[in-house]
Coordinates of C-alpha atoms and ligand atoms in Angstrom, one line a residue:
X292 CA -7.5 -29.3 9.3
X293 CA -11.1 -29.5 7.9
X294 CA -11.6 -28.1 4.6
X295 CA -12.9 -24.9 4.5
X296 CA -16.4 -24.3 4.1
X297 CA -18.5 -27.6 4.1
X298 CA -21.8 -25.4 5.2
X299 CA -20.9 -22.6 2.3
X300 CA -22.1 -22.9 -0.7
X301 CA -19.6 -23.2 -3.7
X302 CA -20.3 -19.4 -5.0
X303 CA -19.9 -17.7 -1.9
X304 CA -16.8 -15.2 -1.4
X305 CA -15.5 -14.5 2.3
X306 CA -13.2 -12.1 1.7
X307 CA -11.3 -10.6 4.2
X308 CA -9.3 -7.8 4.3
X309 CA -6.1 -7.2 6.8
X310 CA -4.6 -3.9 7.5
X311 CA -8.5 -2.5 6.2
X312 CA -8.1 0.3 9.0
X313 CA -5.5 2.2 7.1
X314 CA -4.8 4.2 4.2
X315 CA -5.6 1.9 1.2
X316 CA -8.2 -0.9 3.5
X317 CA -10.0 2.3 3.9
X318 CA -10.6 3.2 0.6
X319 CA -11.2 -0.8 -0.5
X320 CA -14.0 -0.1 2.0
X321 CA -14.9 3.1 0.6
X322 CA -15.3 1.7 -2.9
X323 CA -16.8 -1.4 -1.7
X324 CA -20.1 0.4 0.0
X325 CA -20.1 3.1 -3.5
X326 CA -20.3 -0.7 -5.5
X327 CA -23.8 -2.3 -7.0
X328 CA -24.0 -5.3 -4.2
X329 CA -22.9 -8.5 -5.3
X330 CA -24.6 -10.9 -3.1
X331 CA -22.7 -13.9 -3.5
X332 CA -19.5 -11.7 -1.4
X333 CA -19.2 -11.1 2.1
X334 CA -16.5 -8.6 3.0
X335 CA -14.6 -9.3 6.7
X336 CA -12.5 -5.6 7.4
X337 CA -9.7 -6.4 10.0
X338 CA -7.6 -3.6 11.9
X339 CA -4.8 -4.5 14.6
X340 CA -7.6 -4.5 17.6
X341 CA -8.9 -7.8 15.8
X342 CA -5.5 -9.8 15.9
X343 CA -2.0 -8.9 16.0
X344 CA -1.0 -10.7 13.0
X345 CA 2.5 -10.4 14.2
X346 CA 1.7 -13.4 16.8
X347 CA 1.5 -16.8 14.7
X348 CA -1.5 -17.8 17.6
X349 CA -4.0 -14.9 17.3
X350 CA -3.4 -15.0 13.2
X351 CA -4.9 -18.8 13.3
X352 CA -7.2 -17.7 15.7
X353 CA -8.6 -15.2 12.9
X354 CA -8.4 -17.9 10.4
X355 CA -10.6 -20.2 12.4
X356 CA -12.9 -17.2 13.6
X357 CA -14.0 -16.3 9.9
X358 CA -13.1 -18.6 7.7
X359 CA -12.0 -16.9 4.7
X360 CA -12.2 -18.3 1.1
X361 CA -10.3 -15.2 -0.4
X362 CA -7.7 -12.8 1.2
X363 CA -6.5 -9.4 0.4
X364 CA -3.6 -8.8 2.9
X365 CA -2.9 -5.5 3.5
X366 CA -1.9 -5.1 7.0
X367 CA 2.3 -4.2 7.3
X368 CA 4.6 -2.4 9.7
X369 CA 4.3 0.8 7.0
X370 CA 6.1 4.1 6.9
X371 CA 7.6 7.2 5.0
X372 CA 12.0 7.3 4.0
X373 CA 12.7 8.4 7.8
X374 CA 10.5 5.7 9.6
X375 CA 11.8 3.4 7.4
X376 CA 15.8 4.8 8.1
X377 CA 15.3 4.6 11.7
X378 CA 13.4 1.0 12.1
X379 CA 15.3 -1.1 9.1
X380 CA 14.9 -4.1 11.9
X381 CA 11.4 -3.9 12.9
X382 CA 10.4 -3.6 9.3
X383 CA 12.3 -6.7 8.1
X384 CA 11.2 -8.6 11.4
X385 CA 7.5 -7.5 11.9
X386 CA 6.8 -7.6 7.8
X387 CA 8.3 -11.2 7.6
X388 CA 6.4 -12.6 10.7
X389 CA 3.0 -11.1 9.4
X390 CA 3.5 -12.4 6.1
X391 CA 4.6 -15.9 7.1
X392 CA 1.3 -16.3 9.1
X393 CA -1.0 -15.0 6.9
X394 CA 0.6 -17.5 4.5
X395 CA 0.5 -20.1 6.2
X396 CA -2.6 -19.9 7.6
X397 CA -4.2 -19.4 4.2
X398 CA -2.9 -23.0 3.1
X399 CA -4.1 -24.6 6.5
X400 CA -7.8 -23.1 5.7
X401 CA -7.8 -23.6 1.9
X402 CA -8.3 -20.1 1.2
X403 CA -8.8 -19.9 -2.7
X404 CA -6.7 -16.8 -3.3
X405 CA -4.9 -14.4 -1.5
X406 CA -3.5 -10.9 -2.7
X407 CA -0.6 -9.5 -1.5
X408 CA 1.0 -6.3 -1.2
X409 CA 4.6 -5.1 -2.3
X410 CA 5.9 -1.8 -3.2
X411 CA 7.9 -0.1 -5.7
X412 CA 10.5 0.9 -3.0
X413 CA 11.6 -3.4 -3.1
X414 CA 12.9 -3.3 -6.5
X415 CA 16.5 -2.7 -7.1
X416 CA 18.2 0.8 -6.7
X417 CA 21.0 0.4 -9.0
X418 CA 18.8 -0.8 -12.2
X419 CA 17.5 0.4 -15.5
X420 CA 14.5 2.2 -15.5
X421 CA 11.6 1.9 -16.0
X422 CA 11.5 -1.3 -14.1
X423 CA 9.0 -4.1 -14.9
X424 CA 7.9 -7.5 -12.9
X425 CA 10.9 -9.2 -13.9
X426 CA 13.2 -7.2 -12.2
X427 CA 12.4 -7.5 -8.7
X428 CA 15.5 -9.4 -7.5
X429 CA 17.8 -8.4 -9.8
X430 CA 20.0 -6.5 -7.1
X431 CA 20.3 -4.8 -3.5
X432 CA 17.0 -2.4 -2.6
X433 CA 17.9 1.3 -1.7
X434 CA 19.5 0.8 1.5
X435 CA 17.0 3.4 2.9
X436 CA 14.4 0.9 3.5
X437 CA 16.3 -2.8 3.0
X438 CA 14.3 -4.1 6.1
X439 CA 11.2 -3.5 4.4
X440 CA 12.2 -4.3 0.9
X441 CA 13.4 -7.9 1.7
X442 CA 10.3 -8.7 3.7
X443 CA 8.3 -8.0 1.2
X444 CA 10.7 -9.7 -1.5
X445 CA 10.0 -12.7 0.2
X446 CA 6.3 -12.5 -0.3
X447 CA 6.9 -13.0 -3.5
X448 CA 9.3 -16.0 -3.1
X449 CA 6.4 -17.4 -0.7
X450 CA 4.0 -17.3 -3.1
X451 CA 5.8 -18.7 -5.7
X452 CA 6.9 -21.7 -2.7
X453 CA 3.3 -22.1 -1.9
X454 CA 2.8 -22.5 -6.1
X455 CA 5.3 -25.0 -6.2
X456 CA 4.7 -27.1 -3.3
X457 CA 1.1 -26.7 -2.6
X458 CA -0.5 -25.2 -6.0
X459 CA -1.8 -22.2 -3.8
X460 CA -2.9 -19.5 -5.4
X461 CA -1.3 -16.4 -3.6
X462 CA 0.2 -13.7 -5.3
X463 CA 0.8 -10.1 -4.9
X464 CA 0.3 -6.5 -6.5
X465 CA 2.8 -3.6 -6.6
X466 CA 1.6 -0.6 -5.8
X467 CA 4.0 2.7 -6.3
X468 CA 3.9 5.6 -3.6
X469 CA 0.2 5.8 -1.9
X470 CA -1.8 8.6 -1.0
X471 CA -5.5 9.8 -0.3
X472 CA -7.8 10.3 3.2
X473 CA -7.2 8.2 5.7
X474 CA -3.6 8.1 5.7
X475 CA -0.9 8.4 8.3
X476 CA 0.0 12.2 9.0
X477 CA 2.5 11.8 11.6
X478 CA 5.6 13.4 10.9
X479 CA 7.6 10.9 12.1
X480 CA 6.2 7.9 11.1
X481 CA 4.2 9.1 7.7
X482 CA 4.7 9.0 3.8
X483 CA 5.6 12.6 1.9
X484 CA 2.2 13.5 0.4
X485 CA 0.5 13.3 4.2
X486 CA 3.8 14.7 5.6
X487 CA 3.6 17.5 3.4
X488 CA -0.2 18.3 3.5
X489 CA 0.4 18.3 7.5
X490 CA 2.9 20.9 7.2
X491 CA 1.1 23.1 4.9
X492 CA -1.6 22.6 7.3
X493 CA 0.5 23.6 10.5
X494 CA 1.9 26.8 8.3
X495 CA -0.8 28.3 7.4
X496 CA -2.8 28.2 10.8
X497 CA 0.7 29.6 12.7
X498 CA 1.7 31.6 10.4
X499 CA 5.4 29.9 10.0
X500 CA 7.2 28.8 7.0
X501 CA 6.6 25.5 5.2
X502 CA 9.1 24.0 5.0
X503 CA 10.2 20.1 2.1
X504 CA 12.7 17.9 3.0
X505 CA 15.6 17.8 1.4
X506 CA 16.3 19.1 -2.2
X507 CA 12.5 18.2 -3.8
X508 CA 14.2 16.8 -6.9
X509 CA 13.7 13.1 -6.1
X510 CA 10.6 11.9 -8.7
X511 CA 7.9 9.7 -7.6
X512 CA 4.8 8.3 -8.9
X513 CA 1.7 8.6 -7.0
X514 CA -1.5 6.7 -6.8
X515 CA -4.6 7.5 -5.7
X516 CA -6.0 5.0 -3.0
X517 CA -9.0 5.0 -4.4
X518 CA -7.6 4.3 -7.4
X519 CA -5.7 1.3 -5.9
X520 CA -8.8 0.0 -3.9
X521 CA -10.2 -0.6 -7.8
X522 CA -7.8 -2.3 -8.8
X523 CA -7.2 -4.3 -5.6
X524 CA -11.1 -6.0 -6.2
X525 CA -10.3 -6.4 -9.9
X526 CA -7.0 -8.4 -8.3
X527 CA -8.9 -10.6 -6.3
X528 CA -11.4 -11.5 -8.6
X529 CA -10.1 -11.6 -11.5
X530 CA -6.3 -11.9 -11.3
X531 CA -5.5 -15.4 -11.5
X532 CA -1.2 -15.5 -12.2
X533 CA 0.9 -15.7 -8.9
X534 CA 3.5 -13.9 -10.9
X535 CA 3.3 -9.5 -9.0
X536 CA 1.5 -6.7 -11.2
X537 CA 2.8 -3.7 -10.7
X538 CA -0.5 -0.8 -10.1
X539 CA 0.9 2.4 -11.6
X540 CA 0.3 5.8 -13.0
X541 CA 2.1 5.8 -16.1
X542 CA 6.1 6.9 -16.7
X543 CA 4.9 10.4 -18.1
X544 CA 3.0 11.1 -14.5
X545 CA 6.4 10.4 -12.7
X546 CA 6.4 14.0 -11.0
X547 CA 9.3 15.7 -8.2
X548 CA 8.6 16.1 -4.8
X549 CA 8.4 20.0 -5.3
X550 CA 6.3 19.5 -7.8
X551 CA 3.7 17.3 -5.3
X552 CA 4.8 20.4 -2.6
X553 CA 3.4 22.8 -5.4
X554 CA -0.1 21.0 -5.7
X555 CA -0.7 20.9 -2.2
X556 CA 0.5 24.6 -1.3
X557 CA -2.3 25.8 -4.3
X558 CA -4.7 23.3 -2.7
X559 CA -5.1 25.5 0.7
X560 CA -4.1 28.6 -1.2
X561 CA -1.4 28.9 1.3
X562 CA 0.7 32.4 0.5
X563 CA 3.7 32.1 2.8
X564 CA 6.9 31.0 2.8
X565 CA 8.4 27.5 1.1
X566 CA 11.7 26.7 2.1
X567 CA 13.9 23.3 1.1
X568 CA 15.4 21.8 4.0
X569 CA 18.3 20.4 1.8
X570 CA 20.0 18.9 5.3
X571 CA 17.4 16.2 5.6
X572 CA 17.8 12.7 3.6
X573 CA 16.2 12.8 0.3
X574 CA 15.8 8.6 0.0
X575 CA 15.9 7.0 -3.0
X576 CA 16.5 9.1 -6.1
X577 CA 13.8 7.5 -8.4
X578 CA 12.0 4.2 -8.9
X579 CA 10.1 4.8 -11.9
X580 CA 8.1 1.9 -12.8
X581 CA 5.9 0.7 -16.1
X582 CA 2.3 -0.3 -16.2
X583 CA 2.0 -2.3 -19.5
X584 CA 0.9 -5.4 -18.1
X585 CA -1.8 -3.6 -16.0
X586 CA -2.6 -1.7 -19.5
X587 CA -2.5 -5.6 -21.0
X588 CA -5.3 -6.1 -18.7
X589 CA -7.0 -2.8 -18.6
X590 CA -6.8 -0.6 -21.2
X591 CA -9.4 1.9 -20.4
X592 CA -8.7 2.4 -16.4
X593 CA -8.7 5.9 -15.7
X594 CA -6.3 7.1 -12.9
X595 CA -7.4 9.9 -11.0
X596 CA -5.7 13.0 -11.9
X597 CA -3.1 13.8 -9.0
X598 CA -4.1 17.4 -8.9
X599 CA -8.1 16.1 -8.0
X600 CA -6.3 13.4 -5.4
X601 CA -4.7 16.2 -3.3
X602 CA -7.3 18.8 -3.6
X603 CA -9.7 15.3 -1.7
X604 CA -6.6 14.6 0.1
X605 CA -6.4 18.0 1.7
X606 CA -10.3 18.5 2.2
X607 CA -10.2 15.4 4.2
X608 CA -7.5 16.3 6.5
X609 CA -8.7 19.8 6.7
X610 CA -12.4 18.3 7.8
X611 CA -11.4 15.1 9.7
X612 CA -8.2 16.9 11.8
X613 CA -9.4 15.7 14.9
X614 CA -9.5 12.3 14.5
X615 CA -6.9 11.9 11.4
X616 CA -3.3 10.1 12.9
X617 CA -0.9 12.8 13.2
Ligands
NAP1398 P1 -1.3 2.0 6.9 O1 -2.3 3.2 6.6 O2 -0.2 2.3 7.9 O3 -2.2 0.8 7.5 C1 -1.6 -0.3 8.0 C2 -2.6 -1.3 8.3 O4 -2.0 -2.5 8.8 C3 -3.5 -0.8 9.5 O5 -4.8 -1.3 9.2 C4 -3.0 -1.5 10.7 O6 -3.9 -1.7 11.7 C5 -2.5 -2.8 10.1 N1 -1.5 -3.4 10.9 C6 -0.2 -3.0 11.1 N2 0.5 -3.8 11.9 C7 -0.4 -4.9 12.2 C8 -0.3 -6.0 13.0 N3 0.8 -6.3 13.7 N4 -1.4 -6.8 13.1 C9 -2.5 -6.5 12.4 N5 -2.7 -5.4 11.7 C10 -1.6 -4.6 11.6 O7 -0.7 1.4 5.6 P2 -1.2 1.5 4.1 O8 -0.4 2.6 3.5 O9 -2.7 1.4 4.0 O10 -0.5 0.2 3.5 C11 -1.3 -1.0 3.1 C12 -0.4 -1.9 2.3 O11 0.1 -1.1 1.2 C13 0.9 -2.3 3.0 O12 1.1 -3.7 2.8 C14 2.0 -1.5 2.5 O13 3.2 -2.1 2.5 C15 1.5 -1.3 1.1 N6 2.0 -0.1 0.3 C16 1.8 1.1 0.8 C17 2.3 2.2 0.1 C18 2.1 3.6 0.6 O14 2.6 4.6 0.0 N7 1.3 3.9 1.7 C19 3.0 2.0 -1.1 C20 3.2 0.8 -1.5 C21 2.7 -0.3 -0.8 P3 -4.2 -0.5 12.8 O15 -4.9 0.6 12.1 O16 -5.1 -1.2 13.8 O17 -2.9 -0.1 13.4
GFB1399 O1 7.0 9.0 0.9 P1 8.4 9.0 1.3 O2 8.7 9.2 2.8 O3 9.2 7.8 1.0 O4 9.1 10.3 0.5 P2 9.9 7.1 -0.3 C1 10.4 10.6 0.8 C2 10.8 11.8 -0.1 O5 10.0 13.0 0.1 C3 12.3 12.2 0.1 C4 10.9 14.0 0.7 O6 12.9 12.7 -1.0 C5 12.1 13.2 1.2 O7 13.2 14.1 1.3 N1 10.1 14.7 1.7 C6 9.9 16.1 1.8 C7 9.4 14.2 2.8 N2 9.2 16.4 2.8 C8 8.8 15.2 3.4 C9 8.0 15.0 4.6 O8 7.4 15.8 5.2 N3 7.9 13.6 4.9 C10 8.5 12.6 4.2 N4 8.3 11.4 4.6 N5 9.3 12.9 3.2 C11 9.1 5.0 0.9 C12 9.8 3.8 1.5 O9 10.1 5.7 0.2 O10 8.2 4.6 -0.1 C13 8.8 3.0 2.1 O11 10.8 4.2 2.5 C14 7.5 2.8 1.3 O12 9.4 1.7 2.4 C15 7.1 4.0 0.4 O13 7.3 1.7 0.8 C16 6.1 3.7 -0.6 O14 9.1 7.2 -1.5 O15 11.3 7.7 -0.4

């Protein structure tokens, strides 16, 4: 295979960016148009309609297309607790195929660095808390979402294979539970902050009840995607171990999913009924996670305060309805 860029010159960044037509490639985008230009990077933003990354062919084919010397890989068969419940398979299967041929293609074209993306919801169930880098796998996931969990498990053991053999530098970041415009609204398929804002949403037009599932007590930390599109740029040019970093609010923002119900129902000042659907699965109890080595890093960034995320969050559904996925 010929070396990557014999026509580039030595300072240039291609950086491209899979899975940029979601939630958090959206926001990467976002903060990368709001950012002083930096002439020496070009940014490549990939959705599905470019390559299904699932098929080891058209993957090479993107490779060869746009010859990236960086890559933040975003793109993932993603969903909320009952998406994940219902489809532990194609989660395990789709995750592991995409992830193998972004891999691999990364070595064939020498890209210089690629950044990952796990999740909170891989680390152990049964485990102390909070839970650090170390701990990833120290034990079985929460069997909600063990599909998902072990792909992305084995992102980590890839890069770490790719260290070993090759001296590639790919490694990976650990975001906690995502939210922000953009993001997948579907009922179905999507996360509980969307979920949630879509139901307020539906209430308060019809007139009908809102209703949580299950008891609300289960505690989550939330990040902002903007938020994470900040950090995912200081990642991939400044983050130079292949061992994960996990992105989080810190332990004291941990908050219940009534709590997170609460904030949203005050954001569209919605006055009616909130009931708990307590027969519906409430997933994973906790998975509080610590931020010290991003705090090692840095000490002064400023997560967006989740009340300010869901007030945006909700303006942006409220404005963009017709085209949001729901
Ligand atoms: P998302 O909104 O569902 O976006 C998924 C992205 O992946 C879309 O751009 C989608 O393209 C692309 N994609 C899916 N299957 C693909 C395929 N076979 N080939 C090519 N592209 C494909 O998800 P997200 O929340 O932004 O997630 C981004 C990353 O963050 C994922 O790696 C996810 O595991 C991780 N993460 C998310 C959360 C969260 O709470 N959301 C938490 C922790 C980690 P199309 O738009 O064309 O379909
Ligand atoms: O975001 P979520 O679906 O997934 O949140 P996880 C699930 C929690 O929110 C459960 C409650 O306690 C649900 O009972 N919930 C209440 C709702 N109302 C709703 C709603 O309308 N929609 C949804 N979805 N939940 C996911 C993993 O776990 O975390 C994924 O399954 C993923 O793999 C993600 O990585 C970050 O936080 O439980």
């Amino acid at each position: 295979m010929a070396s990557n860029n014999d026509k580039r010159s030595k300072t240039e960044k291609v950086i491209m960016v899979t899975g940029a037509s979601g939630l958090v490639g959206r926001a990467i985008q976002a903060v990368v148009a709001e950012e002083t230009s930096r002439p020496e990077e070009k940014f490549i933003f990939l959705s599905s309609k470019d390559a299904d990354l699932v098929s080891e062919e058209e993957t090479r084919l993107l490779f060869e297309k746009h010859r990236p010397t960086h890559v933040i890989h975003l793109a993932a068969r993603v969903g909320g607790l009952f998406a994940n419940m219902k489809y532990n398979l194609d989660f395990f299967t789709d995750n592991l195929k995409i992830n193998t041929n972004i891999l691999n293609n990364a070595f064939k074209f020498d890209v210089e660095k690629v950044v990952s993306c796990l999740s909170t919801c891989i680390f152990p169930d049964k485990t102390t808390f909070p839970v650090d880098e170390t701990m990833i796998h120290n034990g079985p996931p929460h069997p909600s979402n063990f599909g998902y969990a072990y792909a992305k498990r084995m992102l980590d053991v890839m890069n770490r294979c790719y260290k070993d053999q090759h001296n590639c530098k790919f490694t990976s970041v650990v975001p906690t539970n995502v939210y922000g415009p953009w993001d997948n609204f579907n009922l179905e398929e999507g996360h509980v902050i969307p979920g949630l804002v879509h139901k307020v949403f539906t209430a308060k037009r019809d007139g009908t009840p809102f209703y949580i599932w299950g008891t609300g007590s289960p505690l989550r930390q939330f990040i902002f995607s903007r938020d994470l599109a900040k950090l995912f740029l200081w990642a991939i040019r400044e983050y130079e171990e292949v061992d994960p970093i996990i992105f989080s609010v810190g332990e004291e923002d941990e908050i219940t999913i009534k709590e997170a119900a609460d904030l949203i129902v005050e954001a569209f000042d919605f006055k009616g009924p909130v009931i708990l659907d307590t027969s519906k699965s409430d997933g994973q109890r906790k998975k509080t996670a610590e931020n010290t080595k991003l705090r090692k890093y840095l000490p002064d960034f400023k997560f967006t305060p989740i009340k300010e995320g869901i007030k945006e969050t909700v303006d942006w559904f409220v404005e963009n309805y017709d085209i949001a996925r729901k």
